[in-house]
Coordinates of C-alpha atoms and ligand atoms in Angstrom, one line a residue:
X1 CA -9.4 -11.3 -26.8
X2 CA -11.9 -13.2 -24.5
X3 CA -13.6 -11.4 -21.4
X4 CA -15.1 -12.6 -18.6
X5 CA -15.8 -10.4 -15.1
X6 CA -18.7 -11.2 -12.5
X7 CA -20.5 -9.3 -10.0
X8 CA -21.7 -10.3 -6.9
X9 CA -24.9 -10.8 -5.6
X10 CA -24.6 -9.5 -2.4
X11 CA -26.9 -6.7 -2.1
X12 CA -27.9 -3.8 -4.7
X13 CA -25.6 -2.3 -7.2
X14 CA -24.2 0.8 -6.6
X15 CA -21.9 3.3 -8.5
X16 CA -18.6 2.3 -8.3
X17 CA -19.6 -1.1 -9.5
X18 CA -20.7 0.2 -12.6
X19 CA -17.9 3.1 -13.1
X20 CA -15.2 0.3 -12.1
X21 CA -16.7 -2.8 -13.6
X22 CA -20.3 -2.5 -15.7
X23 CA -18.9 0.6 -17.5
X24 CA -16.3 -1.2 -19.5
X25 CA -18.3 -4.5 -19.5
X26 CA -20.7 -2.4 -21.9
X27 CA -17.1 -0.9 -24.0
X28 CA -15.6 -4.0 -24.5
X29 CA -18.6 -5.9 -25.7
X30 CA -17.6 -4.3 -29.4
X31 CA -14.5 -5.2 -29.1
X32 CA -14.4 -8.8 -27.7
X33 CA -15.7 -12.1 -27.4
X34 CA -17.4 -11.4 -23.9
X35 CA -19.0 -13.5 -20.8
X36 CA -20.4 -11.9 -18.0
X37 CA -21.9 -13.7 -14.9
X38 CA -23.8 -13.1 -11.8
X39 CA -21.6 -14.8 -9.4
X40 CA -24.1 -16.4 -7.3
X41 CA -21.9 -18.7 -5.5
X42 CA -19.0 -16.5 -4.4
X43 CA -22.4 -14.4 -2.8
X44 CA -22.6 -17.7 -0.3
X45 CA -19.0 -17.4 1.1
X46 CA -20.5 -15.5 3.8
X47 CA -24.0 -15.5 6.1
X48 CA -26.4 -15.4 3.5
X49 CA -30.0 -15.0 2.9
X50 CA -31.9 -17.4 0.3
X51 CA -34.3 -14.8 -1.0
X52 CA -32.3 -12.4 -1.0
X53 CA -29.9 -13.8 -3.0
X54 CA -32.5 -14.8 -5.2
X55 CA -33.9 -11.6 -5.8
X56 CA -30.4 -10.0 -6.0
X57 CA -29.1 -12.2 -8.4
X58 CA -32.0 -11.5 -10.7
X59 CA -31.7 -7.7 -10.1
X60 CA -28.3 -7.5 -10.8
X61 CA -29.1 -10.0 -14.0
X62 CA -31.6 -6.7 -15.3
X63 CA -29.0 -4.2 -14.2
X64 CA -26.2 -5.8 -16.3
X65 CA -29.1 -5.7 -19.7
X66 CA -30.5 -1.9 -18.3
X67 CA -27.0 -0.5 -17.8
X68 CA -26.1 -1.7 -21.9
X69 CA -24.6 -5.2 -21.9
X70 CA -26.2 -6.3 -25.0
X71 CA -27.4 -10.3 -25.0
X72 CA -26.9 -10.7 -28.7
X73 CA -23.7 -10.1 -28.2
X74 CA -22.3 -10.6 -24.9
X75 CA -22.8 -14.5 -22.8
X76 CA -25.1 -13.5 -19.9
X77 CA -25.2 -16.0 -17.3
X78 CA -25.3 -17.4 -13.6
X79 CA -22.5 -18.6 -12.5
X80 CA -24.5 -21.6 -10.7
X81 CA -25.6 -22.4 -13.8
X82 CA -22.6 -23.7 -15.3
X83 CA -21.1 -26.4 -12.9
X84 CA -18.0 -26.8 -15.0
X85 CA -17.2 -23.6 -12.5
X86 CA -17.6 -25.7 -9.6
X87 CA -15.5 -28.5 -10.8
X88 CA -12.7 -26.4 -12.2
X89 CA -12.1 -25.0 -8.7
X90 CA -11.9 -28.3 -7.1
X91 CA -9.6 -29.1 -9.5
X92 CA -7.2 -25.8 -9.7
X93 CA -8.3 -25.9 -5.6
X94 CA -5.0 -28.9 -5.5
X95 CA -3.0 -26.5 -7.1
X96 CA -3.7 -23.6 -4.7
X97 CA -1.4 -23.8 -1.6
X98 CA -3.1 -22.9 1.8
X99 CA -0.3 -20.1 2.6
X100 CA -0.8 -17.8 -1.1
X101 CA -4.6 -18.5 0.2
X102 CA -4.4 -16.8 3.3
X103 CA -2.3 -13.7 2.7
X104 CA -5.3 -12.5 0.1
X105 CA -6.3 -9.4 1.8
X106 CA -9.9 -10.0 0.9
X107 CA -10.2 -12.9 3.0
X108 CA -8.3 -11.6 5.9
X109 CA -10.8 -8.7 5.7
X110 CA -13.5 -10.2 5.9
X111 CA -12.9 -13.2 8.4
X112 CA -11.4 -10.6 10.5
X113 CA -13.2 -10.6 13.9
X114 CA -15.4 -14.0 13.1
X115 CA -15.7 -16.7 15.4
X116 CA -15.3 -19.4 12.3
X117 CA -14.5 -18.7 8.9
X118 CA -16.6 -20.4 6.0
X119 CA -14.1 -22.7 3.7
X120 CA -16.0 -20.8 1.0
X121 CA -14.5 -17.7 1.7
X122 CA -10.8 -18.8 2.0
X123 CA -11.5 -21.1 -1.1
X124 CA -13.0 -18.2 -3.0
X125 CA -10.2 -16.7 -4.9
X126 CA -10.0 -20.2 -6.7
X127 CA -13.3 -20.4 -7.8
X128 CA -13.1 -17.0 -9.2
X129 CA -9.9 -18.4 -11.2
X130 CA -12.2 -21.3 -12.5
X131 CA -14.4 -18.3 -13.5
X132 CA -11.9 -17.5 -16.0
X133 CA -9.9 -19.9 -17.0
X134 CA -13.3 -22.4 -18.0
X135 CA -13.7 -19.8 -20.7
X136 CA -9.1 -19.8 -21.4
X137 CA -10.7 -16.0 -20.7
X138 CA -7.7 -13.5 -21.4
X139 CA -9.0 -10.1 -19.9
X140 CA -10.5 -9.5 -16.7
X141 CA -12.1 -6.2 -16.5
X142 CA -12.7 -5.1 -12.6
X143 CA -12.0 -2.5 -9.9
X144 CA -8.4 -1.9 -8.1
X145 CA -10.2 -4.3 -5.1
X146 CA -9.3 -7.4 -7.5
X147 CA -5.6 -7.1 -8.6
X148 CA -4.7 -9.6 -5.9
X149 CA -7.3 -11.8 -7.1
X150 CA -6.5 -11.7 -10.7
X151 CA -2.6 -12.0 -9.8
X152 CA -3.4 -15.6 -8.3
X153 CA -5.5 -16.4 -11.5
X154 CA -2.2 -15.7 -13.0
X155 CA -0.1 -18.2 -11.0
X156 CA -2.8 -21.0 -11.0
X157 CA -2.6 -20.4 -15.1
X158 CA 1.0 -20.5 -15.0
X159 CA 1.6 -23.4 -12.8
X160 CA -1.3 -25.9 -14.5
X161 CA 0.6 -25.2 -17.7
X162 CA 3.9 -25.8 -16.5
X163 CA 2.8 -29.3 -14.5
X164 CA 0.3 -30.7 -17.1
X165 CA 1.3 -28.6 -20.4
X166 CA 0.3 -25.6 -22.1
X167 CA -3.6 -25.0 -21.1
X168 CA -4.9 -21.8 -20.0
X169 CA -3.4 -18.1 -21.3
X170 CA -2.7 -16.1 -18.8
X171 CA -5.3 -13.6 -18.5
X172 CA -4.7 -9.8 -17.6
X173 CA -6.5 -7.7 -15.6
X174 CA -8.3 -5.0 -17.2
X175 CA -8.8 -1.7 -14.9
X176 CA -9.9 1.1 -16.0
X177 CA -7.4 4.5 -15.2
X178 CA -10.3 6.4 -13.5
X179 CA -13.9 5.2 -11.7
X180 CA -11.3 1.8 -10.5
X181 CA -11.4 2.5 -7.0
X182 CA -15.1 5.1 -6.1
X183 CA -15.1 6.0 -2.3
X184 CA -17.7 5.8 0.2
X185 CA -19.7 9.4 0.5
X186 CA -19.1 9.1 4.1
X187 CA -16.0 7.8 4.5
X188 CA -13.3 8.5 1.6
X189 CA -10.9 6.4 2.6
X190 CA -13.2 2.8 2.8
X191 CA -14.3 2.0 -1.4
X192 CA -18.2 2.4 -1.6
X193 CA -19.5 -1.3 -0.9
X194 CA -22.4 -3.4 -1.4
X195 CA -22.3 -4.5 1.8
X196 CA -21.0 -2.0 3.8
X197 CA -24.3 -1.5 6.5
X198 CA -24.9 2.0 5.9
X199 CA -26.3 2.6 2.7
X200 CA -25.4 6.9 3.1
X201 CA -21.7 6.1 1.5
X202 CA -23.1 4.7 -1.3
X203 CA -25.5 5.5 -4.4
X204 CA -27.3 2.7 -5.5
X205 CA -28.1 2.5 -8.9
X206 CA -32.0 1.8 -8.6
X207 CA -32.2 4.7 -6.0
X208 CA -34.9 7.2 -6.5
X209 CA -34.0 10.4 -7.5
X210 CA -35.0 12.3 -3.7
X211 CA -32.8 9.7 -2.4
X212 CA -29.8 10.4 -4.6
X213 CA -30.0 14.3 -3.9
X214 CA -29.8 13.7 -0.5
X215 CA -27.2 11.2 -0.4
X216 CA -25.1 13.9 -2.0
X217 CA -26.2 16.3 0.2
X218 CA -25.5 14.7 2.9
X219 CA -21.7 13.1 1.5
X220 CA -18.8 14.1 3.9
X221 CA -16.6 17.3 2.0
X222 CA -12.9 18.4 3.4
X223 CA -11.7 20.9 5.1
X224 CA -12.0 24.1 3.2
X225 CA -14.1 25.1 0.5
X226 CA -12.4 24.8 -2.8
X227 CA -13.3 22.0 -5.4
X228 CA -10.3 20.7 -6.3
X229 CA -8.9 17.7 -7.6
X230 CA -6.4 16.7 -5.2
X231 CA -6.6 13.1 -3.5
X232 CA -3.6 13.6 -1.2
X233 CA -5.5 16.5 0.8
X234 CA -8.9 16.6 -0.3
X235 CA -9.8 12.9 -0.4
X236 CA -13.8 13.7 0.0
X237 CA -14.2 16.6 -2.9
X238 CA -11.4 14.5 -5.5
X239 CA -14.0 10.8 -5.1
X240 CA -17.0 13.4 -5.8
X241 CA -15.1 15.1 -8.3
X242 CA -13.9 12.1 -10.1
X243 CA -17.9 10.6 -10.2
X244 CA -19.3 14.0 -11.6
X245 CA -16.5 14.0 -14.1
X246 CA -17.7 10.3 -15.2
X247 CA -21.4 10.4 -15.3
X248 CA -21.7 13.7 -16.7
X249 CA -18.7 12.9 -19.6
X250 CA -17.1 16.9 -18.6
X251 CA -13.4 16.8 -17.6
X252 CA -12.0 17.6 -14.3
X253 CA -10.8 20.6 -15.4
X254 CA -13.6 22.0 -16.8
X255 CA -15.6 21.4 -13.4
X256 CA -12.8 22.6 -11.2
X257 CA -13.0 25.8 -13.0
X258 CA -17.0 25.9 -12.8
X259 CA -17.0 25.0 -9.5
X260 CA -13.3 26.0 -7.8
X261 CA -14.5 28.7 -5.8
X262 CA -18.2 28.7 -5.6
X263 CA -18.5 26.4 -2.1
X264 CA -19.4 23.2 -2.1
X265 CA -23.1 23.8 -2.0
X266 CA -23.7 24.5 -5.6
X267 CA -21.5 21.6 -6.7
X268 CA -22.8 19.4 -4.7
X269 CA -26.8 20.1 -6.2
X270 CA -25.4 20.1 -9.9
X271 CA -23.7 17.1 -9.3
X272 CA -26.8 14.9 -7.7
X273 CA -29.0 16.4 -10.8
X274 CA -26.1 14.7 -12.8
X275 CA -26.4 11.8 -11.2
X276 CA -30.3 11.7 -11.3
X277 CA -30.2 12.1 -15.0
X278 CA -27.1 9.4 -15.2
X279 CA -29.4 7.0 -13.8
X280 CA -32.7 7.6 -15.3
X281 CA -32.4 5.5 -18.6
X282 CA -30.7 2.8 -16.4
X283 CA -34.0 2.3 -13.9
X284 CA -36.5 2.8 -16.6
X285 CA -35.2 -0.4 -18.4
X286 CA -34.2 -2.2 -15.3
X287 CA -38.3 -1.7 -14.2
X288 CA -39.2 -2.9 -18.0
X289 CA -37.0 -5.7 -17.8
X290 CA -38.6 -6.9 -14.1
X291 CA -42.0 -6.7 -15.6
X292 CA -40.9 -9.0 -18.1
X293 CA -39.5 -12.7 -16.4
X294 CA -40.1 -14.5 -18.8
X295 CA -37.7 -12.4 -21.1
X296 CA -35.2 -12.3 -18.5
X297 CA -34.9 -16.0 -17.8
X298 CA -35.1 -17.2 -21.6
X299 CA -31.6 -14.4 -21.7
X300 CA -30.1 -16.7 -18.4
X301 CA -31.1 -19.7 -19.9
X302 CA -29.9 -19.4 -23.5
X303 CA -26.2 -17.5 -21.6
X304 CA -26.2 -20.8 -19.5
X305 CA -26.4 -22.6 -22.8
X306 CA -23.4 -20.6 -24.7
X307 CA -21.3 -20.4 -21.3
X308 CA -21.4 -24.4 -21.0
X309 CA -20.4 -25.3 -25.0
X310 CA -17.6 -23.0 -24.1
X311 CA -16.3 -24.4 -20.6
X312 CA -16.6 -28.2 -21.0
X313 CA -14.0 -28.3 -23.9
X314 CA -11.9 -26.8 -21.7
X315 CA -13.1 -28.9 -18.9
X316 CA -12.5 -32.3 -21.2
X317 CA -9.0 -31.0 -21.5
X318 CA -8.3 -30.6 -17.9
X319 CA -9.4 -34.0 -16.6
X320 CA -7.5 -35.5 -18.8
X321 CA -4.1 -33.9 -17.9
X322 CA -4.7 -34.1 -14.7
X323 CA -5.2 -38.0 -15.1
X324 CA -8.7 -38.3 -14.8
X325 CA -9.9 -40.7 -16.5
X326 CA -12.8 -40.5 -19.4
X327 CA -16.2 -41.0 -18.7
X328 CA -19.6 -41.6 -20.1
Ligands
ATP401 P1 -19.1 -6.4 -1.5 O1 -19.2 -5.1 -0.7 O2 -20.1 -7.4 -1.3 O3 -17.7 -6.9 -1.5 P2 -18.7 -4.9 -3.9 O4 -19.5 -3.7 -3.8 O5 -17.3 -4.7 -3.6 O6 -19.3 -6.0 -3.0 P3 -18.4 -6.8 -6.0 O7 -19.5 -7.7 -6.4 O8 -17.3 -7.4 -5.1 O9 -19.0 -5.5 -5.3 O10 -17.7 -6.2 -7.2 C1 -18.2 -6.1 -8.5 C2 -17.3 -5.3 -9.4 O11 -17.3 -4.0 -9.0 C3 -15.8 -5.7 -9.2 O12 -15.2 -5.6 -10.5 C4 -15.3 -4.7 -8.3 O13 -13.9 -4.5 -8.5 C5 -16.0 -3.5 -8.7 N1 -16.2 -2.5 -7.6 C6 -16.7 -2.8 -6.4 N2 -16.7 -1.7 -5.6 C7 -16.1 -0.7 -6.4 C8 -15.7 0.6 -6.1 N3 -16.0 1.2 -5.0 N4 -15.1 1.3 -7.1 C9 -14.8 0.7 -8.3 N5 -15.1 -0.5 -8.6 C10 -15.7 -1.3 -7.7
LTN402 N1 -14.4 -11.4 -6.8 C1 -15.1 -10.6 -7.7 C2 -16.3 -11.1 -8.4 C3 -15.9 -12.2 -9.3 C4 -15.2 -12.1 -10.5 C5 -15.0 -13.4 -11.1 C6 -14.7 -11.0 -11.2 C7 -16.1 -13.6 -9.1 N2 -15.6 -14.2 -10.2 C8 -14.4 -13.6 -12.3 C9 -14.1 -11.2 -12.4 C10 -13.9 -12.5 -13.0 C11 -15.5 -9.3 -7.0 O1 -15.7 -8.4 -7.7 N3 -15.6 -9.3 -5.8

């Protein structure tokens, strides 16, 4: 098994990127052969700043080494970095037909409502197929938000093979049964988001402590006062449920029946002190691993070094089936 998944810099990390992605990034590491990138060019496919996708790209760089993913092991890397990414996407990019492009739900999102649409954005499902298939990657761990994504991975893998012979497995997604899909704490029916303007619905993983008390404080409940797990009719209390379950490692059950009948007000301060204490270890390192650049680039640079003795094989392979011919 090979893994690949990248993470976005487009703003700060926040919980349910680790529950739905970083958390098994850090399980499957001793189980697989793993690459994991900071996907700094899918973060241009809409208005972007330059520092601050410099700075983010190097945060979430520390968060992936603070939250576990071990460089020894694992291939960590900037997806800039490697321009066999780049290339492959022009090149699986002839494949990709305009109409399987446009009904990705990701891209009608987020064009919706814009005077012009980047090409980056409607081209960015491909690139994110390069993304895997430079590496012949054959699991994809991610959140529920990607299925559609990953599907059309699937029939770019499937279709180079069956043109230009067999190339690329065809990789699976990998989500995880809970912590896939964590809701906003304002609005449980929108996913908690990066980008998403008010920061309220989410918790970021580098917020302070006072700041993560209140934001739970503060998170939207359901009509009612029972904690129970049921997503159908209590949307709000099931997403905070389902969070306390995974940072604190307790079942559902075993909360429900702490917590059924007390009122929300109770559960709601136990379950920011969990999180407080969920993300301690995580912001001490990421600070230690911010004090130290140097460290942090010599781990990019030797990941860029791994990533590209893995991707121009494939690369070499491509061109030539596709009837490009050799080079210098
Ligand atoms: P943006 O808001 O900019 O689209 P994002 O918060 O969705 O960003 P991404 O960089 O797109 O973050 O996603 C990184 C990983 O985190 C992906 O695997 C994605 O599926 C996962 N992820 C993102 N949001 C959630 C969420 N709310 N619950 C579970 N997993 C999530
Ligand atoms: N589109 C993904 C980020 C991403 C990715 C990838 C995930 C870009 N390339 C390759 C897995 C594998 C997202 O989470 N928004």
């Amino acid at each position: 098994m090979r893994v690949l998944s990248g993470i976005q810099p487009t703003g700060r990390l926040h919980l349910g990127n680790h529950l739905g992605a970083i958390r098994q990034f850090v399980d499957l590491q001793s189980r697989a052969e793993c690459l994991f990138c900071v996907v700094d060019l899918h973060a241009m496919t809409l208005d972007w700043d330059p520092e601050a996708l410099r700075a983010d790209t190097l945060q979430i760089a520390a968060l992936y080494l603070a939250c576990g993913i071990d460089p020894e092991r694992s291939i960590v890397f900037v997806q800039s970095h490697v321009p066999q990414h780049c290339e492959l996407s022009w090149l699986l990019g002839c494949l990709a037909g305009f109409g399987e492009l446009s009904r990705m739900t990701q891209f009608k999102d987020k064009s919706r409502g814009r005077e012009s649409v980047p090409f980056g954005l409607f081209a960015y499902p491909v690139l994110m197929a390069a993304d895997i298939l430079a590496y012949r990657a054959t699991a994809v761990p991610v959140g529920d938000d990607q299925r559609q994504h990953l599907e059309l991975t699937r029939d770019l893998a499937l279709r180079f093979n069956a043109r230009f012979g067999e190339t690329f497995p065809v990789p699976e997604a990998f989500i995880g049964k809970v912590g896939a899909r964590v809701m906003s704490l304002q609005n449980p029916s929108d996913k908690m988001s990066k980008s998403a303007v008010d920061p309220a619905g989410r918790i970021e993983l580098l917020d302070p402590p006072d700041v993560v008390r209140a934001k739970v404080r503060r998170a939207v409940t359901d009509s009612g006062r029972e904690v129970r797990h049921n997503p159908e009719t209590k949307p709000a209390v099931s997403n905070l449920l389902e969070i306390f379950s995974l940072v604190s490692g307790e079942e559902m059950s075993t909360l429900e029946a702490r917590y059924g009948d007390s009122g929300y007000g109770r559960f709601k301060a136990d379950l920011g002190e969990a999180l407080v204490a969920f993300l301690a270890p995580i912001q001490q390192r990421c600070g230690e691993l911010r004090a130290a650049p140097d460290h942090l680039a010599a781990v990019l640079r030797q990941g860029a070094e791994r990533a590209t003795a893995l991707a121009e094989p494939t690369l070499r392979d491509v061109r030539a089936r596709m009837g490009l011919v050799a080079g210098g």
